[in-house]
Short mmCIF file of C-alpha atoms and ligand atoms in Angstrom, two decimals:
data_model
loop_
_atom_site.label_atom_id
_atom_site.label_comp_id
_atom_site.label_asym_id
_atom_site.label_seq_id
_atom_site.Cartn_x
_atom_site.Cartn_y
_atom_site.Cartn_z
CA MET V 1 -35.50 38.16 11.84
CA ASP V 2 -36.59 41.64 12.95
CA GLU V 3 -34.74 42.84 16.03
CA LEU V 4 -37.11 43.48 18.94
CA ALA V 5 -36.28 45.14 22.24
CA SER V 6 -37.82 45.72 25.63
CA VAL V 7 -36.90 48.78 27.73
CA ASP V 8 -38.22 48.49 31.29
CA GLY V 9 -40.99 46.25 29.96
CA THR V 10 -42.08 48.27 26.91
CA ILE V 11 -41.55 46.23 23.74
CA GLY V 12 -40.92 47.62 20.26
CA PRO V 13 -38.62 47.47 17.21
CA ALA V 14 -35.05 47.53 18.60
CA ASP V 15 -33.94 50.54 16.53
CA GLU V 16 -36.85 52.64 17.81
CA MET V 17 -36.43 51.97 21.54
CA ARG V 18 -34.76 54.72 23.60
CA ILE V 19 -32.91 55.28 26.86
CA PRO V 20 -32.15 58.75 28.31
CA VAL V 21 -28.88 60.27 27.02
CA THR V 22 -27.98 61.03 30.66
CA ASP V 23 -27.71 57.29 31.48
CA ASP V 24 -24.13 56.47 32.62
CA GLY V 25 -24.59 53.18 30.77
CA LEU V 26 -24.19 55.32 27.64
CA LEU V 27 -21.98 58.13 28.99
CA ARG V 28 -19.44 55.88 30.71
CA GLY V 29 -20.15 52.31 29.59
CA ASP V 30 -21.18 51.72 33.21
CA GLY V 31 -23.44 48.72 33.54
CA VAL V 32 -23.51 44.95 33.08
CA PHE V 33 -24.85 42.57 30.46
CA GLU V 34 -25.29 39.00 29.27
CA VAL V 35 -25.73 37.40 25.87
CA ALA V 36 -27.42 33.99 25.61
CA ARG V 37 -28.03 32.04 22.43
CA LEU V 38 -31.59 31.11 21.51
CA TYR V 39 -32.23 27.68 20.05
CA ALA V 40 -35.84 27.53 18.79
CA GLY V 41 -36.68 30.33 21.23
CA ARG V 42 -34.99 28.76 24.27
CA PRO V 43 -31.83 30.28 25.77
CA PHE V 44 -29.10 27.70 26.39
CA ALA V 45 -27.56 27.73 29.92
CA TRP V 46 -29.86 30.58 30.97
CA ASP V 47 -29.46 29.90 34.69
CA GLU V 48 -25.70 30.29 34.36
CA HIS V 49 -26.13 33.59 32.51
CA VAL V 50 -28.48 34.88 35.22
CA GLU V 51 -26.02 33.87 37.95
CA ARG V 52 -23.16 35.65 36.16
CA LEU V 53 -25.30 38.77 35.67
CA LYS V 54 -26.11 38.84 39.38
CA ARG V 55 -22.43 38.49 40.25
CA SER V 56 -21.39 41.17 37.73
CA ALA V 57 -23.98 43.60 39.11
CA ALA V 58 -23.00 42.91 42.73
CA ASN V 59 -19.31 43.40 41.88
CA VAL V 60 -19.93 46.83 40.30
CA ARG V 61 -22.34 47.78 43.12
CA LEU V 62 -25.32 48.01 40.78
CA GLU V 63 -28.71 47.23 42.28
CA PHE V 64 -31.54 46.23 39.98
CA ASP V 65 -34.87 44.46 40.01
CA LEU V 66 -33.93 40.93 38.90
CA ASP V 67 -37.50 39.60 38.98
CA ALA V 68 -38.67 42.41 36.71
CA ALA V 69 -35.75 41.80 34.31
CA LEU V 70 -36.48 38.05 34.11
CA ALA V 71 -40.21 38.66 33.56
CA GLU V 72 -39.33 41.11 30.76
CA VAL V 73 -37.06 38.50 29.15
CA ASP V 74 -39.91 35.97 29.29
CA ALA V 75 -42.36 38.46 27.76
CA LEU V 76 -39.98 39.23 24.87
CA LEU V 77 -39.27 35.54 24.28
CA GLU V 78 -42.99 34.85 24.16
CA ARG V 79 -43.37 37.62 21.58
CA VAL V 80 -40.58 36.37 19.26
CA GLY V 81 -41.52 32.67 19.38
CA ALA V 82 -39.30 29.73 18.39
CA VAL V 83 -36.47 31.72 16.80
CA ASP V 84 -32.73 31.02 16.59
CA GLY V 85 -30.82 34.13 17.54
CA ALA V 86 -29.16 36.07 20.33
CA LEU V 87 -30.76 37.33 23.52
CA ARG V 88 -29.06 40.31 25.13
CA LEU V 89 -29.90 41.59 28.61
CA LEU V 90 -28.36 44.87 29.83
CA ILE V 91 -28.65 46.67 33.13
CA THR V 92 -27.43 50.27 32.95
CA ARG V 93 -26.14 52.48 35.76
CA GLY V 94 -29.13 54.71 35.05
CA GLY V 95 -31.36 51.80 36.09
CA ARG V 96 -32.68 50.79 32.64
CA ARG V 97 -33.44 47.13 31.98
CA VAL V 98 -32.88 46.46 28.27
CA VAL V 99 -33.60 43.15 26.52
CA ILE V 100 -32.82 42.69 22.82
CA VAL V 101 -33.53 39.67 20.62
CA GLY V 102 -31.92 39.66 17.20
CA PRO V 103 -30.14 37.53 14.60
CA LEU V 104 -26.78 35.92 15.27
CA PRO V 105 -23.71 37.57 13.74
CA GLN V 106 -22.65 35.88 10.47
CA ARG V 107 -19.41 33.99 11.08
CA PRO V 108 -17.08 32.07 8.76
CA PRO V 109 -16.51 28.35 9.51
CA ALA V 110 -12.88 29.09 10.51
CA ILE V 111 -11.10 32.24 11.61
CA THR V 112 -7.62 33.79 11.57
CA LEU V 113 -6.24 35.61 14.62
CA GLY V 114 -3.70 38.39 15.11
CA THR V 115 -2.11 38.97 18.52
CA ILE V 116 -2.86 42.34 20.12
CA GLN V 117 -1.38 43.57 23.40
CA TYR V 118 -3.97 44.00 26.12
CA ALA V 119 -3.91 44.41 29.90
CA PRO V 120 -7.13 43.38 31.68
CA THR V 121 -8.58 45.95 34.09
CA ARG V 122 -8.14 44.24 37.49
CA VAL V 123 -10.98 46.11 39.13
CA LEU V 124 -13.38 44.55 36.59
CA ASP V 125 -12.45 40.93 37.47
CA ALA V 126 -15.58 38.74 37.44
CA VAL V 127 -17.63 41.51 35.82
CA LYS V 128 -19.16 41.32 32.34
CA SER V 129 -19.38 45.10 32.07
CA LEU V 130 -20.66 47.35 29.30
CA SER V 131 -17.15 48.85 28.93
CA TYR V 132 -16.13 47.04 25.73
CA ALA V 133 -14.42 49.81 23.76
CA ALA V 134 -10.96 48.27 24.34
CA ASN V 135 -12.17 44.85 23.14
CA MET V 136 -13.82 46.34 20.04
CA LEU V 137 -10.69 48.36 19.24
CA ALA V 138 -8.51 45.25 19.57
CA SER V 139 -10.69 43.51 16.93
CA ARG V 140 -10.46 46.53 14.63
CA VAL V 141 -6.67 46.75 14.95
CA ALA V 142 -6.36 43.01 14.28
CA ARG V 143 -8.48 43.41 11.14
CA GLU V 144 -6.29 46.33 10.00
CA GLY V 145 -3.37 43.90 10.29
CA GLY V 146 -5.12 41.38 8.01
CA ALA V 147 -6.56 38.94 10.59
CA ASP V 148 -10.26 38.24 11.18
CA GLU V 149 -10.10 38.70 14.95
CA ALA V 150 -7.74 39.63 17.80
CA LEU V 151 -6.01 37.25 20.17
CA LEU V 152 -5.36 39.28 23.33
CA VAL V 153 -1.95 38.86 24.97
CA THR V 154 -0.58 40.63 28.03
CA PRO V 155 2.45 42.98 27.80
CA HIS V 156 4.40 40.05 29.33
CA GLY V 157 3.32 37.73 26.51
CA ARG V 158 0.66 35.62 28.22
CA VAL V 159 -2.13 34.59 25.88
CA LEU V 160 -5.57 35.47 27.30
CA GLU V 161 -8.69 35.23 25.13
CA ALA V 162 -10.29 36.93 22.13
CA PRO V 163 -12.32 40.16 22.56
CA THR V 164 -15.64 38.29 22.77
CA SER V 165 -14.67 34.63 23.14
CA ALA V 166 -12.53 32.17 25.09
CA PHE V 167 -9.42 30.61 23.50
CA PHE V 168 -8.57 26.88 23.52
CA TYR V 169 -5.39 25.34 22.13
CA VAL V 170 -3.79 21.93 21.61
CA LEU V 171 -0.18 21.58 22.66
CA ASP V 172 1.67 18.24 23.02
CA GLY V 173 -1.54 16.46 22.02
CA ARG V 174 -3.62 17.90 24.88
CA LEU V 175 -6.35 20.50 24.99
CA HIS V 176 -5.84 23.56 27.22
CA THR V 177 -7.23 27.03 27.81
CA PRO V 178 -5.67 30.02 29.62
CA PRO V 179 -6.49 30.19 33.35
CA LEU V 180 -9.10 32.51 34.90
CA ALA V 181 -6.33 33.74 37.23
CA ASP V 182 -5.08 35.75 34.23
CA HIS V 183 -8.19 37.97 34.60
CA ILE V 184 -10.11 36.69 31.60
CA LEU V 185 -13.91 36.38 31.56
CA ASP V 186 -15.37 33.28 33.21
CA SER V 187 -16.97 32.28 29.90
CA ILE V 188 -19.94 29.95 30.19
CA THR V 189 -19.02 28.15 26.95
CA ARG V 190 -15.48 27.72 28.31
CA ARG V 191 -16.90 26.04 31.42
CA HIS V 192 -18.96 23.62 29.31
CA VAL V 193 -16.06 22.81 26.97
CA LEU V 194 -13.72 22.21 29.95
CA GLU V 195 -16.24 19.84 31.50
CA LEU V 196 -17.00 17.99 28.25
CA THR V 197 -13.43 17.55 27.00
CA GLY V 198 -11.35 17.23 30.17
CA ALA V 199 -9.21 20.17 28.94
CA THR V 200 -7.10 21.89 31.57
CA ALA V 201 -6.36 25.53 32.36
CA ARG V 202 -2.72 26.21 31.51
CA VAL V 203 -0.70 29.36 30.85
CA LEU V 204 0.38 29.84 27.23
CA HIS V 205 3.15 32.23 26.25
CA CYS V 206 3.24 34.01 22.92
CA ASP V 207 6.46 32.30 21.88
CA GLN V 208 4.69 28.92 22.16
CA LEU V 209 2.07 29.90 19.57
CA VAL V 210 4.32 28.44 16.82
CA GLU V 211 4.06 25.03 18.51
CA LEU V 212 0.25 24.83 18.57
CA GLU V 213 -1.33 21.82 16.88
CA GLU V 214 -4.89 23.20 16.90
CA ALA V 215 -6.82 26.14 18.33
CA PHE V 216 -10.41 27.30 18.56
CA LEU V 217 -12.56 30.09 19.94
CA ALA V 218 -15.52 29.30 22.20
CA SER V 219 -18.44 31.57 23.04
CA THR V 220 -22.18 31.58 23.44
CA THR V 221 -22.85 32.83 19.91
CA ARG V 222 -19.97 30.97 18.17
CA GLU V 223 -20.14 27.67 20.10
CA VAL V 224 -16.78 26.27 18.84
CA GLN V 225 -15.08 28.09 15.96
CA PRO V 226 -11.83 26.61 14.55
CA VAL V 227 -8.80 28.89 14.20
CA SER V 228 -6.92 28.43 10.91
CA ALA V 229 -3.94 30.77 11.47
CA ILE V 230 -2.35 33.00 14.12
CA ASP V 231 -0.23 36.01 13.12
CA GLY V 232 -0.22 34.78 9.51
CA ARG V 233 1.10 31.32 10.41
CA PRO V 234 -1.33 28.52 9.46
CA LEU V 235 -2.12 25.91 12.11
CA PRO V 236 -1.43 22.30 11.07
CA ALA V 237 -5.12 21.27 11.16
CA THR V 238 -8.39 23.23 10.73
CA PRO V 239 -10.44 21.85 12.33
CA GLY V 240 -8.15 19.36 14.05
CA PRO V 241 -9.54 16.26 15.78
CA ARG V 242 -9.66 17.87 19.26
CA THR V 243 -11.53 20.87 17.88
CA ALA V 244 -14.02 18.71 16.00
CA ALA V 245 -14.61 16.57 19.12
CA ALA V 246 -15.17 19.65 21.30
CA ALA V 247 -17.62 21.13 18.76
CA GLU V 248 -19.52 17.85 18.56
CA ALA V 249 -19.69 17.36 22.35
CA LEU V 250 -20.98 20.91 22.88
CA ARG V 251 -23.58 20.51 20.12
CA ARG V 252 -24.82 17.28 21.71
CA ARG V 253 -25.14 18.99 25.10
CA ILE V 254 -27.07 21.89 23.57
CA GLU V 255 -29.38 19.52 21.72
CA ALA V 256 -30.00 17.51 24.90
CA SER V 257 -30.79 20.60 26.98
C1 LIG K 1 -14.10 38.84 26.81
C2 LIG K 1 -14.96 37.65 26.58
N1 LIG K 1 -14.43 36.42 26.75
C3 LIG K 1 -15.17 35.31 26.55
C4 LIG K 1 -16.50 35.39 26.14
C5 LIG K 1 -17.32 34.14 25.95
O1 LIG K 1 -18.21 34.02 27.03
P1 LIG K 1 -19.51 33.14 26.95
O2 LIG K 1 -19.08 31.75 26.67
O3 LIG K 1 -20.10 33.26 28.31
O4 LIG K 1 -20.35 33.70 25.86
C6 LIG K 1 -17.08 36.64 25.97
C7 LIG K 1 -18.48 36.74 25.55
O5 LIG K 1 -18.96 37.77 25.17
C8 LIG K 1 -16.30 37.80 26.19
O6 LIG K 1 -16.83 39.01 26.03
#
């Protein structure tokens, strides 16, 4: 699929579209964004993404023309047709509305994680901001250590999430995920998985990672992705029964939407 983008309503090939170099979205990573997954041209849980974008923008004191942004998303979706892919909507501090539709990242059926120390920026609570350099670096450092992806843990050893996905784990036969109170992103996929599986939010400490029975990542673009090992230690089951059930329940909800 060719990547197409819209900048303030002008549509063209994504790699040819431009924003001013003076935009603080570029200079300081100041802005907000959303990524929704397209299934045959339709974004899943779009209303939830729009609500989160509005909240992110309000929290960083960024005013923008929501109606114009939504109309530009519709225009780009009409142009690309019934594709499977990713829809990205960015609002920059410089006031640019950017929409990009492109292919999904290629992902293996299961993934290995390496723990990386990370302290969430409190002031960005409940903001999906453009400032992702720390998340991207965490992934890079994890890959240097031989894992596929990072598992972010606080300096006090509380397990949080991955750089672009929520983390779920099975301990004592039950499915859990770290709590939002630990300043992780209020992931939309996490919300759906919690609702569908009856999982509960529960703190997990690093030293309990050896006891996990199963684990998976959850995000808009991944849906549910089984974790096969953490810090070089294989998990007993990949995918385990809880992971397979969560993946299946989410798939059914997406197909029914
Ligand atoms: C830090 C972080 N956590 C979790 C997620 C998953 O969120 P969602 O399910 O809304 O895609 C993302 C998505 O990009 C993320 O960046």
